[in-house]
PDB file of C-alpha atoms in Angstrom:
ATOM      1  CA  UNK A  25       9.218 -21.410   8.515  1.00 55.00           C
ATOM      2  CA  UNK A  26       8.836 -25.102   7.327  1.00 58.00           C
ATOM      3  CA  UNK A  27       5.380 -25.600   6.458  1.00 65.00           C
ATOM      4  CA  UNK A  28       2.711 -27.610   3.938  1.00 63.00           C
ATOM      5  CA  UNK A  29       1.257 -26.299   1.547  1.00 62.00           C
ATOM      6  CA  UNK A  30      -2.544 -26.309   3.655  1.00 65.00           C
ATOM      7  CA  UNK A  31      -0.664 -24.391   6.288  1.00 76.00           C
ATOM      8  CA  UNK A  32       0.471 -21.967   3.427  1.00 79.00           C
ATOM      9  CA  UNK A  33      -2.995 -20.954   3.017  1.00 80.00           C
ATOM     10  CA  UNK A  34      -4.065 -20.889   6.441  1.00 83.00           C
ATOM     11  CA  UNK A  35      -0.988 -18.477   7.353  1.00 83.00           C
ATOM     12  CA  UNK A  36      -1.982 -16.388   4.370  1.00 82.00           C
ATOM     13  CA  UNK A  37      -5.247 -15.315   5.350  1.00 84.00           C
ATOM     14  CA  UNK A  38      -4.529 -14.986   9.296  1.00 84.00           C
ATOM     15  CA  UNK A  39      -1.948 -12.612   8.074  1.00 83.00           C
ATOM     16  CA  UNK A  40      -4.529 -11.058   5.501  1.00 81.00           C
ATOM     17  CA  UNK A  41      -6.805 -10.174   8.103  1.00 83.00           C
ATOM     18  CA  UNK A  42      -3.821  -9.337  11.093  1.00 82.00           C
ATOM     19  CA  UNK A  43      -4.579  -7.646  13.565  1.00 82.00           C
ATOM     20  CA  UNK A  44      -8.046  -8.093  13.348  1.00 87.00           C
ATOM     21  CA  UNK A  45      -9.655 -11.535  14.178  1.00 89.00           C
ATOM     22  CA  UNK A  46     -10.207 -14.735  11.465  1.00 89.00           C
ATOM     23  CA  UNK A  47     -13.644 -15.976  12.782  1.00 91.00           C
ATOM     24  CA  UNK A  48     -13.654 -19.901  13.257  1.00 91.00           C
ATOM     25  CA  UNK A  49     -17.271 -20.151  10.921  1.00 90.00           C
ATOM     26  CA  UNK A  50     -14.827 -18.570   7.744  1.00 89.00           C
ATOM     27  CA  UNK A  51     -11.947 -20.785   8.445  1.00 89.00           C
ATOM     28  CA  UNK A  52     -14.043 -23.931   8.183  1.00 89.00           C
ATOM     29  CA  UNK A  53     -15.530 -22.821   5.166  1.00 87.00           C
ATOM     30  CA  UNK A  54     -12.178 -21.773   3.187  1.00 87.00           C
ATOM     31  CA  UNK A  55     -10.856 -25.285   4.613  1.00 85.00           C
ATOM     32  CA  UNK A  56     -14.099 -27.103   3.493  1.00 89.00           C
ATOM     33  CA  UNK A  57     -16.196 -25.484   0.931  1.00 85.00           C
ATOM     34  CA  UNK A  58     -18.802 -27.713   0.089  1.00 84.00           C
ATOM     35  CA  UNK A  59     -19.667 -28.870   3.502  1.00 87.00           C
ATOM     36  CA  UNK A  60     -17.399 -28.797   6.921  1.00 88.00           C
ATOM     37  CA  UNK A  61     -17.537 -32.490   8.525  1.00 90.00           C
ATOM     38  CA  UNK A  62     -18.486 -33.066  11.993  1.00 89.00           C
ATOM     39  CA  UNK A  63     -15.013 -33.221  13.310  1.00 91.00           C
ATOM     40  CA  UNK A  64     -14.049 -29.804  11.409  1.00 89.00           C
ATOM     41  CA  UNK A  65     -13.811 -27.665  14.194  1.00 91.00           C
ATOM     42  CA  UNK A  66     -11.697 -30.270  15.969  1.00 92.00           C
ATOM     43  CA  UNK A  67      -9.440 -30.224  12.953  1.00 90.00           C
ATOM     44  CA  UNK A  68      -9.350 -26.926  12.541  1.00 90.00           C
ATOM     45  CA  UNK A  69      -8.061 -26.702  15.957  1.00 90.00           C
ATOM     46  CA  UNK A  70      -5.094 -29.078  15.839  1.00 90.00           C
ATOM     47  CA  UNK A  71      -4.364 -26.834  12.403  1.00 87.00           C
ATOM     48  CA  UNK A  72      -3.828 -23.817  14.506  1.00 89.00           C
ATOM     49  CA  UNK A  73      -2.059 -25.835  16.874  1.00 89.00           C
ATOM     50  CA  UNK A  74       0.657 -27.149  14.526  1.00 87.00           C
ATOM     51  CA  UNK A  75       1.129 -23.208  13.124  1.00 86.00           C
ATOM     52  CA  UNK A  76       1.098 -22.029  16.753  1.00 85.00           C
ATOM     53  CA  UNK A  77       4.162 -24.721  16.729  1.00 84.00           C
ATOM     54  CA  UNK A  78       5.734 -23.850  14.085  1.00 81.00           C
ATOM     55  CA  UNK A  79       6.070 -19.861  14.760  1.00 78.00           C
ATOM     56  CA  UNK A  80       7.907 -21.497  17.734  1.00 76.00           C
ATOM     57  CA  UNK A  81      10.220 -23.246  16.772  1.00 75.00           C
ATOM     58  CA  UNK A  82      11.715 -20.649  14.737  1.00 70.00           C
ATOM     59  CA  UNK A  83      11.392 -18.068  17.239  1.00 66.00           C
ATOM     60  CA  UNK A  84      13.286 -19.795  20.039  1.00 61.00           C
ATOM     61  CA  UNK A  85      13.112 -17.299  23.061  1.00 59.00           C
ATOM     62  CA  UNK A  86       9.739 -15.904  21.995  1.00 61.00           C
ATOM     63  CA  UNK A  87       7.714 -15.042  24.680  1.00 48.00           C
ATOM     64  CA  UNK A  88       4.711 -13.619  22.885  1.00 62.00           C
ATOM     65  CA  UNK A  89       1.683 -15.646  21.480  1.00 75.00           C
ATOM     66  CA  UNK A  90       1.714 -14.540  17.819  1.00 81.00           C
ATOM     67  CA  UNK A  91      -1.161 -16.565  17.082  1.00 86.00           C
ATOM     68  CA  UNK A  92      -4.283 -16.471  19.912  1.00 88.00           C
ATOM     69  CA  UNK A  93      -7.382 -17.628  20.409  1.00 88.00           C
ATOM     70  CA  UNK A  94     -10.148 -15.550  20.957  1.00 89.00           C
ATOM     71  CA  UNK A  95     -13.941 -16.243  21.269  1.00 87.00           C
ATOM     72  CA  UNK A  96     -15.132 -17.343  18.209  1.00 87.00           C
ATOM     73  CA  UNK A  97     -12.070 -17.324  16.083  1.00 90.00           C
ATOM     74  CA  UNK A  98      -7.855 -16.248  16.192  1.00 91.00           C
ATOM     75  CA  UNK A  99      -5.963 -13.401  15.935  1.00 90.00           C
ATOM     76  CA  UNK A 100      -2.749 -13.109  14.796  1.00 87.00           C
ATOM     77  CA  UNK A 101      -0.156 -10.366  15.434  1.00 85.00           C
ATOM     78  CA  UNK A 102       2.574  -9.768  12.913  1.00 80.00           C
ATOM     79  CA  UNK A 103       4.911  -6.876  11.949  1.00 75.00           C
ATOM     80  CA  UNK A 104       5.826  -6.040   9.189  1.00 67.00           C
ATOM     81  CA  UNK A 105       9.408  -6.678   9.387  1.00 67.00           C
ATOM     82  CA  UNK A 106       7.885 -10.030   9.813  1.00 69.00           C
ATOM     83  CA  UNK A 107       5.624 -10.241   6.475  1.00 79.00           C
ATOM     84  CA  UNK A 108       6.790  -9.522   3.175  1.00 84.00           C
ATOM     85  CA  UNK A 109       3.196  -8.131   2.249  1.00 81.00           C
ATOM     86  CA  UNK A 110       2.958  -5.599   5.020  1.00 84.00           C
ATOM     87  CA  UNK A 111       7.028  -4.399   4.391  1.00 90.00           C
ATOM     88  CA  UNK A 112       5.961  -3.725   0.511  1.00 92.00           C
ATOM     89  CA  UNK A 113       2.839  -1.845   2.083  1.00 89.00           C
ATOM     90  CA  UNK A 114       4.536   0.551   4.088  1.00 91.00           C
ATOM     91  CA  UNK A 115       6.992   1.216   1.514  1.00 94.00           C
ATOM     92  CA  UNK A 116       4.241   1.833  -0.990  1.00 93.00           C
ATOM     93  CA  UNK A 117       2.512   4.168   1.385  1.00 93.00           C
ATOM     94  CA  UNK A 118       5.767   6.036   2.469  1.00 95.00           C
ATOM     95  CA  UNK A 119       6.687   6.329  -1.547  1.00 95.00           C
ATOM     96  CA  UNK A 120       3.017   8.129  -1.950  1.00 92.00           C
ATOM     97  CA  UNK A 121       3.768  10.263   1.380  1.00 94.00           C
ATOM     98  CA  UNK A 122       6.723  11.802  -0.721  1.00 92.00           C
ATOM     99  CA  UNK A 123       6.730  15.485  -1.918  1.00 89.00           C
ATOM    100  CA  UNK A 124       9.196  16.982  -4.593  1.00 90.00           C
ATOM    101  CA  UNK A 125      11.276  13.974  -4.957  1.00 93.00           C
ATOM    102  CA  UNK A 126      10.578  11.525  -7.791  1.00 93.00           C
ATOM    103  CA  UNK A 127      13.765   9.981  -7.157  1.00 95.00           C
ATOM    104  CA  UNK A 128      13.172   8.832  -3.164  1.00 96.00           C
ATOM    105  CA  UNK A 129       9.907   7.701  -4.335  1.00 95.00           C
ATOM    106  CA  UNK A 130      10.836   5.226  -6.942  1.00 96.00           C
ATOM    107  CA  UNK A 131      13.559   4.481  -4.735  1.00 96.00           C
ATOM    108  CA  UNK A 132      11.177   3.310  -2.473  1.00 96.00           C
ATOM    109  CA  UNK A 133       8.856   2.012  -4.801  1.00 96.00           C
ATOM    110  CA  UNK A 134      11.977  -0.420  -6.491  1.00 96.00           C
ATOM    111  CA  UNK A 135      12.012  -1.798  -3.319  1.00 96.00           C
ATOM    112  CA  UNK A 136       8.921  -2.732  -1.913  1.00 95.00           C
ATOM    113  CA  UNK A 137       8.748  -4.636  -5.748  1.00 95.00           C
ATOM    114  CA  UNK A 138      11.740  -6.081  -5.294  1.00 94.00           C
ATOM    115  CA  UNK A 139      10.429  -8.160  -1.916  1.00 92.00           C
ATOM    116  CA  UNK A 140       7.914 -10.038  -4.614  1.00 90.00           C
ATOM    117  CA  UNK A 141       9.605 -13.753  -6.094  1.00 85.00           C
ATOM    118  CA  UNK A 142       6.548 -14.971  -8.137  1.00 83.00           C
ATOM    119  CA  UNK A 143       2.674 -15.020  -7.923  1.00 83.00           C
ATOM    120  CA  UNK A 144       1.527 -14.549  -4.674  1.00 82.00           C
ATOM    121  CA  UNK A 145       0.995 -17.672  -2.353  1.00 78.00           C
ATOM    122  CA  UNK A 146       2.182 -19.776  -5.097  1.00 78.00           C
ATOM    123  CA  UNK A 147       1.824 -23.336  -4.440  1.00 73.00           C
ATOM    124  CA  UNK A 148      -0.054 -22.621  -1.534  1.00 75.00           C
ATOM    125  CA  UNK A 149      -3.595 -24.462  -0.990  1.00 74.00           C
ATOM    126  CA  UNK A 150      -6.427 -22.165  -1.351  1.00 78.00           C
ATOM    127  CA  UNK A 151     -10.111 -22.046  -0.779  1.00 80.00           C
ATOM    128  CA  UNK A 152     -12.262 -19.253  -2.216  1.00 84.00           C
ATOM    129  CA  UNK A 153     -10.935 -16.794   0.332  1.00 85.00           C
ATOM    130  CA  UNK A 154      -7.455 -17.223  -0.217  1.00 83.00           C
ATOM    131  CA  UNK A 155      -7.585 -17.097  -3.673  1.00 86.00           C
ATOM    132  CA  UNK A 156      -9.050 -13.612  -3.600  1.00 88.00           C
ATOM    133  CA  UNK A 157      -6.194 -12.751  -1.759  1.00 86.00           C
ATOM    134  CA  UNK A 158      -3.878 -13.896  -3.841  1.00 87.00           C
ATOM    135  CA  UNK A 159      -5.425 -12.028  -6.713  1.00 88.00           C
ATOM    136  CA  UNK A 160      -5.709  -9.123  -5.093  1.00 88.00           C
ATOM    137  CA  UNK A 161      -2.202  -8.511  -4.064  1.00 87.00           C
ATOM    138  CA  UNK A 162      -1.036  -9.626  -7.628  1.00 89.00           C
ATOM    139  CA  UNK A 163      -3.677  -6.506  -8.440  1.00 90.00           C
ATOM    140  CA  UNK A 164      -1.700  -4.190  -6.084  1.00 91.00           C
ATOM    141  CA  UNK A 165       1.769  -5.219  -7.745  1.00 91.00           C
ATOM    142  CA  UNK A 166       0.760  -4.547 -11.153  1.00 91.00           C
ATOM    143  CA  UNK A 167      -0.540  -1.178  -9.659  1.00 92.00           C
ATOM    144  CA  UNK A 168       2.567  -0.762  -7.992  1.00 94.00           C
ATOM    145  CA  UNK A 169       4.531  -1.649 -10.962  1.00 94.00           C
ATOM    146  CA  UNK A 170       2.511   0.996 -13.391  1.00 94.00           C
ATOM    147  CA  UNK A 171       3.061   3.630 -10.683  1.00 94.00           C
ATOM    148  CA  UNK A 172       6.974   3.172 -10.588  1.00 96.00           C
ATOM    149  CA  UNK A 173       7.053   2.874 -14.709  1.00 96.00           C
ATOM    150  CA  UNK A 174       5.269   6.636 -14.373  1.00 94.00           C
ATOM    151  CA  UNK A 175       8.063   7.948 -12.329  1.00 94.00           C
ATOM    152  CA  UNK A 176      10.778   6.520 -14.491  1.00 95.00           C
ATOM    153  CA  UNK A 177       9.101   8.193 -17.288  1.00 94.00           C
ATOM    154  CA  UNK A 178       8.384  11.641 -15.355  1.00 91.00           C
ATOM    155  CA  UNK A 179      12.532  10.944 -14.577  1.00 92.00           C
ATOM    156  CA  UNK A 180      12.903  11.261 -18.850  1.00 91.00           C
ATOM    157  CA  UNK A 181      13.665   7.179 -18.572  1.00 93.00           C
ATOM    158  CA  UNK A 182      11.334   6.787 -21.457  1.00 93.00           C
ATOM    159  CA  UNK A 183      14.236   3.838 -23.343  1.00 94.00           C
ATOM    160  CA  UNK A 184      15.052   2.094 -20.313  1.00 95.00           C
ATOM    161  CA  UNK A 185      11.014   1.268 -19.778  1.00 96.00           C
ATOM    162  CA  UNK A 186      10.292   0.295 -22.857  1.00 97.00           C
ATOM    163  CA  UNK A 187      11.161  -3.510 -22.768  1.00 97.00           C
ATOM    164  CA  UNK A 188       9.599  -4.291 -19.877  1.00 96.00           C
ATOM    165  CA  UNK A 189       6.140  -2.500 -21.076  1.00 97.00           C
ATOM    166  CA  UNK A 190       6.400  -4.761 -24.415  1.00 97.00           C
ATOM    167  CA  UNK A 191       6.561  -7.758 -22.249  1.00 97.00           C
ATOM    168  CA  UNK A 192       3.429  -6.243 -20.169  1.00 96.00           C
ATOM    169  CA  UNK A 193       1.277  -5.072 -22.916  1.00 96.00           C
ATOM    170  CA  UNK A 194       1.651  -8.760 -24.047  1.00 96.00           C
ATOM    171  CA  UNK A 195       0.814 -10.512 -21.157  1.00 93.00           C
ATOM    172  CA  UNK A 196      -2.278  -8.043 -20.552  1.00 94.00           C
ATOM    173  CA  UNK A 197      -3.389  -7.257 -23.383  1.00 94.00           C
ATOM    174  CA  UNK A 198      -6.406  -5.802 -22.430  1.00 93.00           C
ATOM    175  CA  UNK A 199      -4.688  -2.928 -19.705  1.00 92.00           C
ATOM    176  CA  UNK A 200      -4.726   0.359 -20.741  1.00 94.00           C
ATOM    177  CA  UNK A 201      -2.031   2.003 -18.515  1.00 94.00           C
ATOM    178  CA  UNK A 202       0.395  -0.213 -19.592  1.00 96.00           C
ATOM    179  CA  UNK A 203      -0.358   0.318 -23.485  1.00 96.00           C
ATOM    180  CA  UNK A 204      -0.838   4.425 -22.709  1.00 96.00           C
ATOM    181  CA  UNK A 205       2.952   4.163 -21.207  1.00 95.00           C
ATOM    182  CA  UNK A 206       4.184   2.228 -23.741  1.00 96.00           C
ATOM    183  CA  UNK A 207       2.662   4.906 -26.380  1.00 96.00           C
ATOM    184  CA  UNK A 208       4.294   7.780 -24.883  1.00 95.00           C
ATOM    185  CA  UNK A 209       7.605   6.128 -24.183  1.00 95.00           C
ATOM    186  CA  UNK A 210       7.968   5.045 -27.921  1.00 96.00           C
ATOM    187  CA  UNK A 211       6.732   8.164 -28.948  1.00 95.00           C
ATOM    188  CA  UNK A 212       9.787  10.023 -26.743  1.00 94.00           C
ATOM    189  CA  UNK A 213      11.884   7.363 -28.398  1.00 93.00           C
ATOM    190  CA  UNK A 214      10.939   8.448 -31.552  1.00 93.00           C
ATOM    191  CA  UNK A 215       9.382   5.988 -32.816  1.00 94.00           C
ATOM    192  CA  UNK A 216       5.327   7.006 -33.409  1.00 94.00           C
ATOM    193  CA  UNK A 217       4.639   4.340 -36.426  1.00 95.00           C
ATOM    194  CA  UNK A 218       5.344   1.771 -33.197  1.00 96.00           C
ATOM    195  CA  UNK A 219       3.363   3.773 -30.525  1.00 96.00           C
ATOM    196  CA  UNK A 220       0.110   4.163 -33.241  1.00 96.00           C
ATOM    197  CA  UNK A 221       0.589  -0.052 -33.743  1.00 97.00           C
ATOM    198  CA  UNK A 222       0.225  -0.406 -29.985  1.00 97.00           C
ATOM    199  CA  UNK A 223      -2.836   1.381 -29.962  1.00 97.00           C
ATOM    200  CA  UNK A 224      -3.919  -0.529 -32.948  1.00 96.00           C
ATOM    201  CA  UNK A 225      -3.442  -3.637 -31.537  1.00 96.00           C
ATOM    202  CA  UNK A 226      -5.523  -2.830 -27.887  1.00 96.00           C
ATOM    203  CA  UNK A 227      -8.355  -1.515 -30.095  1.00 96.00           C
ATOM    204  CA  UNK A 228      -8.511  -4.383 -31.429  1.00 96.00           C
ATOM    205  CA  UNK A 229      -8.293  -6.493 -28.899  1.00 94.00           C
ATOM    206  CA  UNK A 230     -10.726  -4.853 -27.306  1.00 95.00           C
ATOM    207  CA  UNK A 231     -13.095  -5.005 -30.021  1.00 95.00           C
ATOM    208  CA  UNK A 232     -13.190  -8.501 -31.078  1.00 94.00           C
ATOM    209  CA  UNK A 233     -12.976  -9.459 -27.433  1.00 92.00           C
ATOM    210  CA  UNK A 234     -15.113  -7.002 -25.547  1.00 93.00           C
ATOM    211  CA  UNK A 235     -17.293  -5.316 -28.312  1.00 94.00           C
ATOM    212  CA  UNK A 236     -15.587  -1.683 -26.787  1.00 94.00           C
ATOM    213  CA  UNK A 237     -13.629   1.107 -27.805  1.00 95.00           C
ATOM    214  CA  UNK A 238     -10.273   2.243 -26.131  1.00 94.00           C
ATOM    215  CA  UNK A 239     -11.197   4.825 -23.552  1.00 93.00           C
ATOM    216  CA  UNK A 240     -11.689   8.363 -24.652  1.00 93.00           C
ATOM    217  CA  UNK A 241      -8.434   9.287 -22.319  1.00 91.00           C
ATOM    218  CA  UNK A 242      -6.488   6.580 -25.082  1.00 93.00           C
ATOM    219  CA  UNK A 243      -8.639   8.052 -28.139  1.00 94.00           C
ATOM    220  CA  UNK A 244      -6.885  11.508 -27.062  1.00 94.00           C
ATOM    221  CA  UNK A 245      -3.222  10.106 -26.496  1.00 94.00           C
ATOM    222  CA  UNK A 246      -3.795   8.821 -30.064  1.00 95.00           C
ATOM    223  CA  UNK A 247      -4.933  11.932 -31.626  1.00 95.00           C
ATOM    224  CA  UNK A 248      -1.743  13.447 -29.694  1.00 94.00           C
ATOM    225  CA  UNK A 249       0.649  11.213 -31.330  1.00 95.00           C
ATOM    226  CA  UNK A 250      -1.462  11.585 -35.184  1.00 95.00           C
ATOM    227  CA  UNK A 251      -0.646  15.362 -34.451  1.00 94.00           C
ATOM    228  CA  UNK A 252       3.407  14.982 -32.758  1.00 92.00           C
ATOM    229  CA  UNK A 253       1.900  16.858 -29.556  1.00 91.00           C
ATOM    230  CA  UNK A 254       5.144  17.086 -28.077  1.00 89.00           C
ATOM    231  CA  UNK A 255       3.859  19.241 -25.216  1.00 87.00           C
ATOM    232  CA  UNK A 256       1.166  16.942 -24.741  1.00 87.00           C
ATOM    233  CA  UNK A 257       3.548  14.069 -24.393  1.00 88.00           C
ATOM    234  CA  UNK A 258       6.169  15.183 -22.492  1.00 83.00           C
ATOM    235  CA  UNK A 259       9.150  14.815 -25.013  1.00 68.00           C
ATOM    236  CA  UNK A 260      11.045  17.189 -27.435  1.00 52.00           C
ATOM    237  CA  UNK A 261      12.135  16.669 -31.099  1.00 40.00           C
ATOM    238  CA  UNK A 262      16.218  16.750 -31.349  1.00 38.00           C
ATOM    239  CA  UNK A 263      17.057  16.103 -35.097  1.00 29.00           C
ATOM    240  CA  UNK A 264      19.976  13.996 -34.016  1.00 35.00           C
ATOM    241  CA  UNK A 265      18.735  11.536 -31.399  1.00 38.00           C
ATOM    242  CA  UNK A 266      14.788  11.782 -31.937  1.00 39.00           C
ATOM    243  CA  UNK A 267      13.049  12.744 -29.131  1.00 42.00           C
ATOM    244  CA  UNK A 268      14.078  13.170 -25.751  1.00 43.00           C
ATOM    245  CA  UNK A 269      12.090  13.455 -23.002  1.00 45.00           C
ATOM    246  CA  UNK A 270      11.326  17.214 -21.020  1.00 45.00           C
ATOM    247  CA  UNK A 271      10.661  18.377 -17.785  1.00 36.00           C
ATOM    248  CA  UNK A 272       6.891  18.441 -19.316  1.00 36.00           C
ATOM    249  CA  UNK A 273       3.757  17.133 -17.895  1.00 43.00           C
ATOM    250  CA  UNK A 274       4.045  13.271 -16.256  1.00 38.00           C
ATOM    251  CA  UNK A 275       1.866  11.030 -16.913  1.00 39.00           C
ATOM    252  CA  UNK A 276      -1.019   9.577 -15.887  1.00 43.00           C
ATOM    253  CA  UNK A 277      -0.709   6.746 -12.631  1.00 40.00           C
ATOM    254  CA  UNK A 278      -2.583   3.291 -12.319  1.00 37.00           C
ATOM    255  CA  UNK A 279      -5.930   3.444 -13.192  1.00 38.00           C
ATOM    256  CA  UNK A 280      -8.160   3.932 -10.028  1.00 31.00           C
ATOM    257  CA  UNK A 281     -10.991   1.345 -10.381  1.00 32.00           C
ATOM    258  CA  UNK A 282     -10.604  -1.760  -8.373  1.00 29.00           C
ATOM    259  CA  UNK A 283     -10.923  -5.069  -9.596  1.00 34.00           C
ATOM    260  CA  UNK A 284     -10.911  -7.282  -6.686  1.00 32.00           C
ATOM    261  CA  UNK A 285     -12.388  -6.886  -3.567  1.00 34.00           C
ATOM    262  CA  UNK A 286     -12.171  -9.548  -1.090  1.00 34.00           C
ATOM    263  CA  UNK A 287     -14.849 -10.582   0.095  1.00 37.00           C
ATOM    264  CA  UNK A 288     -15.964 -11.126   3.273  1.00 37.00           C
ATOM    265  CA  UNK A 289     -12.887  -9.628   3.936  1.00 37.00           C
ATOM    266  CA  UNK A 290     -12.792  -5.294   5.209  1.00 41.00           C
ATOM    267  CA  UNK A 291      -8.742  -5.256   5.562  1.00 43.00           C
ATOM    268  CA  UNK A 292      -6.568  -2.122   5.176  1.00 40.00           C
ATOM    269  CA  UNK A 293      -5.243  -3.980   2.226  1.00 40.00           C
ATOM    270  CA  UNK A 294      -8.141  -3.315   0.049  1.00 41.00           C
ATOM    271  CA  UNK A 295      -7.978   0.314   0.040  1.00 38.00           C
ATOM    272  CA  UNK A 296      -4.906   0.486  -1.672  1.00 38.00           C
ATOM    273  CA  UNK A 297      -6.352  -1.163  -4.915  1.00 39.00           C
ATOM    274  CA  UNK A 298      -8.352   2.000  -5.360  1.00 37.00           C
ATOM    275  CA  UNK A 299      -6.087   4.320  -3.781  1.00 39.00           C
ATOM    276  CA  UNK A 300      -4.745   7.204  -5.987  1.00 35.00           C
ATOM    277  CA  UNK A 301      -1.116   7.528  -7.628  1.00 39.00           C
ATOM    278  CA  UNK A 302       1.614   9.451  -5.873  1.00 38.00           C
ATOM    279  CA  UNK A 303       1.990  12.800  -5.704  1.00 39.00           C
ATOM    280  CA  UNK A 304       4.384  12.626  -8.735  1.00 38.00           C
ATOM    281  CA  UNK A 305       2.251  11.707 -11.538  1.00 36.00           C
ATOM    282  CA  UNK A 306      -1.206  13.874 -12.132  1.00 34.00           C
ATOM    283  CA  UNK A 307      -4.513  13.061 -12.351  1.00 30.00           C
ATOM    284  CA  UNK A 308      -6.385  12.105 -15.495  1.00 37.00           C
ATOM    285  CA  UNK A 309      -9.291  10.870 -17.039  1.00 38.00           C
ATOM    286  CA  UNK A 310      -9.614   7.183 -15.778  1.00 52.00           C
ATOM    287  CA  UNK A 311      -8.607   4.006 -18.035  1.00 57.00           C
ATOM    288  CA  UNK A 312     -11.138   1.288 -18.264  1.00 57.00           C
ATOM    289  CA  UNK A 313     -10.225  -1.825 -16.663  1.00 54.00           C
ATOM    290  CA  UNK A 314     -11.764  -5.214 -18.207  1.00 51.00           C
ATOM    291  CA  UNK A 315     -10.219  -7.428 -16.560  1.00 44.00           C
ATOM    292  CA  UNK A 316      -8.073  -8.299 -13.648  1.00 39.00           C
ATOM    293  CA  UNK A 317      -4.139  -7.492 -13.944  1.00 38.00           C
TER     294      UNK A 317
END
């Protein structure tokens, strides 16, 4: 679908909020903030118009509305083989509906990931609105993301992780989950000089930016690598290769406090910012989050 980048943003939150209806009073005020002229709602119109046109010309032979008015605002219906969001959704959910099988679930998990090319709604226009969607579904990758990194490391796939949690742990240096799985997989790697550094380095980031300690749950996975708790952290000392990983406990999932919420907005999608890990990686105490992913 060929559109500008105003129409970007517009699409965005009508498929945000699909099924349920986009009132016309919070379109005019994610179009114009500051103050909606007196031909707004005229404008606003021939924007849904030109949308409305464009979902038809690249659905020749379409005989349903997707986009329809309604008293006092629109509604539009979408499926998710239509909308990259809801696809990754329903993979995410059916990934957390699995029992027993680490491997489906990351399968599925690798997948809904892989349907994400950059930021989302990059170089889309957005108000206030859209922006909070925007951040909010980059939340839900990054959760998604720290849920599939468990698996792998539940899986024993402590080396192949490792990279990619460097390049994390720099780019949020303030996340816990990502420095906690980055501790245990150098520590299976057998490297726990590297793993203590990582902690060093959140602490004191933390510190000179925050004023705070690491959580107590990061305090303990220190004191488990000061002591070479294997059992605690999963992994087994083999004089040859260092440490391998076991069939031992997995590890703790994203961290459950949200960090956006979008406001006005009460959409399915915000439920699965707080919504618990899989059924493959166990409960634990919760990491503090200071900022958004």
């Amino acid at each position: 679908m060929d559109l500008h980048v105003g129409q970007q943003g517009l699409l965005a939150l009508f498929a945000w909020r699909s099924p349920g209806l986009m009132s016309k009073k919070e379109l005019l005020e994610e179009i114009w903030p500051e103050e909606v002229p007196k031909s707004g709602l005229n404008a606003l119109q021939a924007r849904v118009s030109r949308l409305r046109r464009a979902f038809t010309s690249c659905e020749p032979g379409q005989t349903r509305d997707r986009l329809r008015a309604h008293p006092g605002g629109y509604r539009l219906t979408l499926d998710d083989i239509d909308c990259d969001f809801l696809r990754f959704d329903r993979l995410r959910r059916e990934a957390s509906a699995v029992t027993g099988d680490p491997v489906r679930a990351l399968r599925l998990l690798d997948t809904a990931l892989a349907l994400w090319r950059g930021p989302a709604l990059h170089g889309a226009e957005l108000g206030s609105a859209g922006r909070k969607v925007a951040a909010t579904l980059d939340d839900v990758r990054l959760l998604t993301l720290a849920e599939a990194i468990g698996l792998r490391l539940s899986l024993g796939r402590h080396r192949e992780v490792v990279p990619d949690l460097q390049d994390l742990v720099a780019r949020h240096p303030y996340e816990e989950i990502f420095h906690d799985q980055l501790i245990v997989a150098l520590y299976r790697c057998g490297r726990p000089q590297q793993a203590l550094a990582v902690y060093g380095r959140l602490r004191r980031n933390l510190v000179e930016g925050f004023g705070m300690e690491p959580s107590p749950a990061l305090q303990q996975r220190m004191r488990e690598v000061l002591r070479n708790n294997d059992a605690a952290l999963g992994a087994s000392w083999d004089r040859e290769g260092g440490v391998g990983a076991t069939a031992a406990p997995p590890l703790s999932g994203p961290p459950r406090t949200p960090t956006v919420t979008p406001e006005p907005y009460d959409d399915p999608w915000s439920r699965h910012v707080t919504q618990p890990r899989s059924k493959h990686t166990e409960p634990c105490s919760e990491y503090r989050r200071v900022s958004n992913f």
